[in-house]
Amino acid sequence: MVEHQLKLVKEFKKMDKNSATLVKKLQSELEAYQNLQKSFGKLMKQRTILEGQLNENKIVFEELKLLGLENKVYKLYGPVLVKQDLEESRQNVGKRIEYISKELKRSNETLEGLEKDMIKHRETVQKLQQQYQVAAAMK
């Protein structure tokens, strides 16, 4: 009988250590998940800004297409408007559209990777929570 009680006490202590380990793992996973969420949020804001810039530049490009060679184009440099060649303006805006599009593509790929990582961490957190609940129920 005494041996059985000692065995139960050892198992209980062992469970406490396991519970503490589970709690540490759970906290670590939750922290990693929250960091991923923050990164995801920041990247979403950046993507929104890029989308706005892309749309704005597309509108400018369409307007530049409508202009003829007799029209004049000015570019704002600080407080000064400087005359710019129409073809040069079209090329610059086209390059900007190309650059922003590449940045958007890169941003979307990064978001997809973060989303996959978030799913993995969320699943791990759920498993650890279940393990902790089972361990707590056995006490």
PDB file of C-alpha atoms in Angstrom:
ATOM      1  CA  MET A   1       0.000   0.000   0.000  1.00  0.00           C
ATOM      2  CA  VAL A   2       2.794   2.420   0.937  1.00  0.00           C
ATOM      3  CA  GLU A   3       4.673   1.505  -2.230  1.00  0.00           C
ATOM      4  CA  HIS A   4       1.574   2.250  -4.270  1.00  0.00           C
ATOM      5  CA  GLN A   5       1.204   5.679  -2.614  1.00  0.00           C
ATOM      6  CA  LEU A   6       4.885   6.464  -3.198  1.00  0.00           C
ATOM      7  CA  LYS A   7       4.444   5.496  -6.827  1.00  0.00           C
ATOM      8  CA  LEU A   8       1.422   7.818  -7.097  1.00  0.00           C
ATOM      9  CA  VAL A   9       3.361  10.681  -5.480  1.00  0.00           C
ATOM     10  CA  LYS A  10       6.237  10.165  -7.943  1.00  0.00           C
ATOM     11  CA  GLU A  11       3.798  10.130 -10.861  1.00  0.00           C
ATOM     12  CA  PHE A  12       2.133  13.283  -9.528  1.00  0.00           C
ATOM     13  CA  LYS A  13       5.500  15.076  -9.248  1.00  0.00           C
ATOM     14  CA  LYS A  14       6.393  13.846 -12.704  1.00  0.00           C
ATOM     15  CA  MET A  15       3.097  15.209 -14.020  1.00  0.00           C
ATOM     16  CA  ASP A  16       3.804  18.570 -12.414  1.00  0.00           C
ATOM     17  CA  LYS A  17       7.138  18.681 -14.240  1.00  0.00           C
ATOM     18  CA  ASN A  18       5.402  17.662 -17.456  1.00  0.00           C
ATOM     19  CA  SER A  19       2.730  20.307 -16.886  1.00  0.00           C
ATOM     20  CA  ALA A  20       5.383  22.955 -16.320  1.00  0.00           C
ATOM     21  CA  THR A  21       7.153  21.858 -19.494  1.00  0.00           C
ATOM     22  CA  LEU A  22       3.863  21.973 -21.396  1.00  0.00           C
ATOM     23  CA  VAL A  23       3.137  25.457 -20.081  1.00  0.00           C
ATOM     24  CA  LYS A  24       6.587  26.673 -21.167  1.00  0.00           C
ATOM     25  CA  LYS A  25       6.152  25.162 -24.628  1.00  0.00           C
ATOM     26  CA  LEU A  26       2.669  26.646 -24.861  1.00  0.00           C
ATOM     27  CA  GLN A  27       3.899  30.109 -23.874  1.00  0.00           C
ATOM     28  CA  SER A  28       6.743  29.883 -26.367  1.00  0.00           C
ATOM     29  CA  GLU A  29       4.416  28.843 -29.196  1.00  0.00           C
ATOM     30  CA  LEU A  30       1.894  31.548 -28.304  1.00  0.00           C
ATOM     31  CA  GLU A  31       4.631  34.172 -28.330  1.00  0.00           C
ATOM     32  CA  ALA A  32       5.871  32.976 -31.719  1.00  0.00           C
ATOM     33  CA  TYR A  33       2.297  32.994 -33.045  1.00  0.00           C
ATOM     34  CA  GLN A  34       1.699  36.537 -31.770  1.00  0.00           C
ATOM     35  CA  ASN A  35       4.955  37.730 -33.360  1.00  0.00           C
ATOM     36  CA  LEU A  36       3.853  36.227 -36.662  1.00  0.00           C
ATOM     37  CA  GLN A  37       0.506  38.007 -36.342  1.00  0.00           C
ATOM     38  CA  LYS A  38       2.282  41.336 -35.793  1.00  0.00           C
ATOM     39  CA  SER A  39       4.519  40.759 -38.815  1.00  0.00           C
ATOM     40  CA  PHE A  40       1.489  39.770 -40.863  1.00  0.00           C
ATOM     41  CA  GLY A  41      -0.330  42.958 -39.858  1.00  0.00           C
ATOM     42  CA  LYS A  42       2.636  45.177 -40.736  1.00  0.00           C
ATOM     43  CA  LEU A  43       3.044  43.476 -44.088  1.00  0.00           C
ATOM     44  CA  MET A  44      -0.673  43.880 -44.835  1.00  0.00           C
ATOM     45  CA  LYS A  45      -0.367  47.631 -44.191  1.00  0.00           C
ATOM     46  CA  GLN A  46       2.644  47.820 -46.513  1.00  0.00           C
ATOM     47  CA  ARG A  47       0.769  45.871 -49.166  1.00  0.00           C
ATOM     48  CA  THR A  48      -2.198  48.233 -48.917  1.00  0.00           C
ATOM     49  CA  ILE A  49       0.129  51.204 -49.431  1.00  0.00           C
ATOM     50  CA  LEU A  50       1.746  49.505 -52.430  1.00  0.00           C
ATOM     51  CA  GLU A  51      -1.654  48.756 -53.964  1.00  0.00           C
ATOM     52  CA  GLY A  52      -2.613  52.415 -53.601  1.00  0.00           C
ATOM     53  CA  GLN A  53       0.637  53.537 -55.211  1.00  0.00           C
ATOM     54  CA  LEU A  54       0.173  51.060 -58.047  1.00  0.00           C
ATOM     55  CA  ASN A  55      -3.356  52.262 -58.763  1.00  0.00           C
ATOM     56  CA  GLU A  56      -2.248  55.889 -58.643  1.00  0.00           C
ATOM     57  CA  ASN A  57       0.611  55.237 -61.067  1.00  0.00           C
ATOM     58  CA  LYS A  58      -1.659  53.300 -63.432  1.00  0.00           C
ATOM     59  CA  ILE A  59      -4.024  56.269 -63.545  1.00  0.00           C
ATOM     60  CA  VAL A  60      -1.101  58.617 -64.263  1.00  0.00           C
ATOM     61  CA  PHE A  61       0.141  56.268 -66.994  1.00  0.00           C
ATOM     62  CA  GLU A  62      -3.307  56.205 -68.630  1.00  0.00           C
ATOM     63  CA  GLU A  63      -3.440  60.007 -68.521  1.00  0.00           C
ATOM     64  CA  LEU A  64       0.021  60.223 -70.085  1.00  0.00           C
ATOM     65  CA  LYS A  65      -1.139  57.919 -72.896  1.00  0.00           C
ATOM     66  CA  LEU A  66      -3.909  60.381 -73.733  1.00  0.00           C
ATOM     67  CA  LEU A  67      -1.483  63.261 -74.189  1.00  0.00           C
ATOM     68  CA  GLY A  68      -0.072  64.211 -77.565  1.00  0.00           C
ATOM     69  CA  LEU A  69       3.425  65.444 -78.348  1.00  0.00           C
ATOM     70  CA  GLU A  70       2.180  69.035 -78.351  1.00  0.00           C
ATOM     71  CA  ASN A  71       1.216  68.741 -74.668  1.00  0.00           C
ATOM     72  CA  LYS A  72       3.639  69.706 -71.926  1.00  0.00           C
ATOM     73  CA  VAL A  73       4.368  67.607 -68.849  1.00  0.00           C
ATOM     74  CA  TYR A  74       5.752  68.961 -65.611  1.00  0.00           C
ATOM     75  CA  LYS A  75       7.181  67.071 -62.683  1.00  0.00           C
ATOM     76  CA  LEU A  76       7.182  68.381 -59.153  1.00  0.00           C
ATOM     77  CA  TYR A  77      10.665  68.530 -57.585  1.00  0.00           C
ATOM     78  CA  GLY A  78      10.224  69.861 -54.070  1.00  0.00           C
ATOM     79  CA  PRO A  79       8.491  73.245 -54.459  1.00  0.00           C
ATOM     80  CA  VAL A  80       9.415  73.602 -58.168  1.00  0.00           C
ATOM     81  CA  LEU A  81       7.640  72.343 -61.296  1.00  0.00           C
ATOM     82  CA  VAL A  82      10.179  71.193 -63.894  1.00  0.00           C
ATOM     83  CA  LYS A  83       9.306  70.562 -67.538  1.00  0.00           C
ATOM     84  CA  GLN A  84       9.813  66.931 -68.517  1.00  0.00           C
ATOM     85  CA  ASP A  85       9.763  65.153 -71.860  1.00  0.00           C
ATOM     86  CA  LEU A  86       6.492  63.245 -72.428  1.00  0.00           C
ATOM     87  CA  GLU A  87       8.216  60.018 -73.446  1.00  0.00           C
ATOM     88  CA  GLU A  88      10.560  60.249 -70.477  1.00  0.00           C
ATOM     89  CA  SER A  89       7.550  60.676 -68.179  1.00  0.00           C
ATOM     90  CA  ARG A  90       5.851  57.630 -69.677  1.00  0.00           C
ATOM     91  CA  GLN A  91       9.007  55.557 -69.225  1.00  0.00           C
ATOM     92  CA  ASN A  92       9.474  56.691 -65.621  1.00  0.00           C
ATOM     93  CA  VAL A  93       5.885  55.914 -64.679  1.00  0.00           C
ATOM     94  CA  GLY A  94       6.099  52.575 -66.512  1.00  0.00           C
ATOM     95  CA  LYS A  95       9.241  51.668 -64.559  1.00  0.00           C
ATOM     96  CA  ARG A  96       7.561  52.695 -61.310  1.00  0.00           C
ATOM     97  CA  ILE A  97       4.569  50.479 -62.119  1.00  0.00           C
ATOM     98  CA  GLU A  98       6.925  47.591 -62.870  1.00  0.00           C
ATOM     99  CA  TYR A  99       8.847  48.112 -59.605  1.00  0.00           C
ATOM    100  CA  ILE A 100       5.707  48.415 -57.475  1.00  0.00           C
ATOM    101  CA  SER A 101       4.240  45.302 -59.125  1.00  0.00           C
ATOM    102  CA  LYS A 102       7.377  43.321 -58.245  1.00  0.00           C
ATOM    103  CA  GLU A 103       7.232  44.593 -54.661  1.00  0.00           C
ATOM    104  CA  LEU A 104       3.570  43.585 -54.440  1.00  0.00           C
ATOM    105  CA  LYS A 105       4.380  40.110 -55.745  1.00  0.00           C
ATOM    106  CA  ARG A 106       7.189  39.736 -53.211  1.00  0.00           C
ATOM    107  CA  SER A 107       4.908  41.003 -50.456  1.00  0.00           C
ATOM    108  CA  ASN A 108       2.189  38.504 -51.394  1.00  0.00           C
ATOM    109  CA  GLU A 109       4.679  35.631 -51.375  1.00  0.00           C
ATOM    110  CA  THR A 110       5.911  36.660 -47.935  1.00  0.00           C
ATOM    111  CA  LEU A 111       2.319  36.906 -46.686  1.00  0.00           C
ATOM    112  CA  GLU A 112       1.602  33.392 -47.951  1.00  0.00           C
ATOM    113  CA  GLY A 113       4.649  32.069 -46.093  1.00  0.00           C
ATOM    114  CA  LEU A 114       3.638  33.865 -42.901  1.00  0.00           C
ATOM    115  CA  GLU A 115       0.122  32.498 -43.219  1.00  0.00           C
ATOM    116  CA  LYS A 116       1.446  28.934 -43.487  1.00  0.00           C
ATOM    117  CA  ASP A 117       3.683  29.484 -40.450  1.00  0.00           C
ATOM    118  CA  MET A 118       0.757  30.920 -38.495  1.00  0.00           C
ATOM    119  CA  ILE A 119      -1.353  27.858 -39.279  1.00  0.00           C
ATOM    120  CA  LYS A 120       1.439  25.546 -38.073  1.00  0.00           C
ATOM    121  CA  HIS A 121       1.876  27.499 -34.831  1.00  0.00           C
ATOM    122  CA  ARG A 122      -1.892  27.644 -34.249  1.00  0.00           C
ATOM    123  CA  GLU A 123      -2.145  23.859 -34.666  1.00  0.00           C
ATOM    124  CA  THR A 124       0.795  23.348 -32.297  1.00  0.00           C
ATOM    125  CA  VAL A 125      -0.816  25.655 -29.720  1.00  0.00           C
ATOM    126  CA  GLN A 126      -4.075  23.716 -29.958  1.00  0.00           C
ATOM    127  CA  LYS A 127      -2.282  20.390 -29.470  1.00  0.00           C
ATOM    128  CA  LEU A 128      -0.360  21.710 -26.472  1.00  0.00           C
ATOM    129  CA  GLN A 129      -3.565  23.090 -24.954  1.00  0.00           C
ATOM    130  CA  GLN A 130      -5.223  19.701 -25.350  1.00  0.00           C
ATOM    131  CA  GLN A 131      -2.241  17.955 -23.768  1.00  0.00           C
ATOM    132  CA  TYR A 132      -2.309  20.404 -20.877  1.00  0.00           C
ATOM    133  CA  GLN A 133      -6.048  19.881 -20.366  1.00  0.00           C
ATOM    134  CA  VAL A 134      -5.545  16.112 -20.315  1.00  0.00           C
ATOM    135  CA  ALA A 135      -2.700  16.460 -17.818  1.00  0.00           C
ATOM    136  CA  ALA A 136      -4.789  18.799 -15.655  1.00  0.00           C
ATOM    137  CA  ALA A 137      -7.740  16.407 -15.733  1.00  0.00           C
ATOM    138  CA  MET A 138      -5.519  13.550 -14.527  1.00  0.00           C
ATOM    139  CA  LYS A 139      -4.470  15.454 -11.388  1.00  0.00           C
TER     140      LYS A 139
END
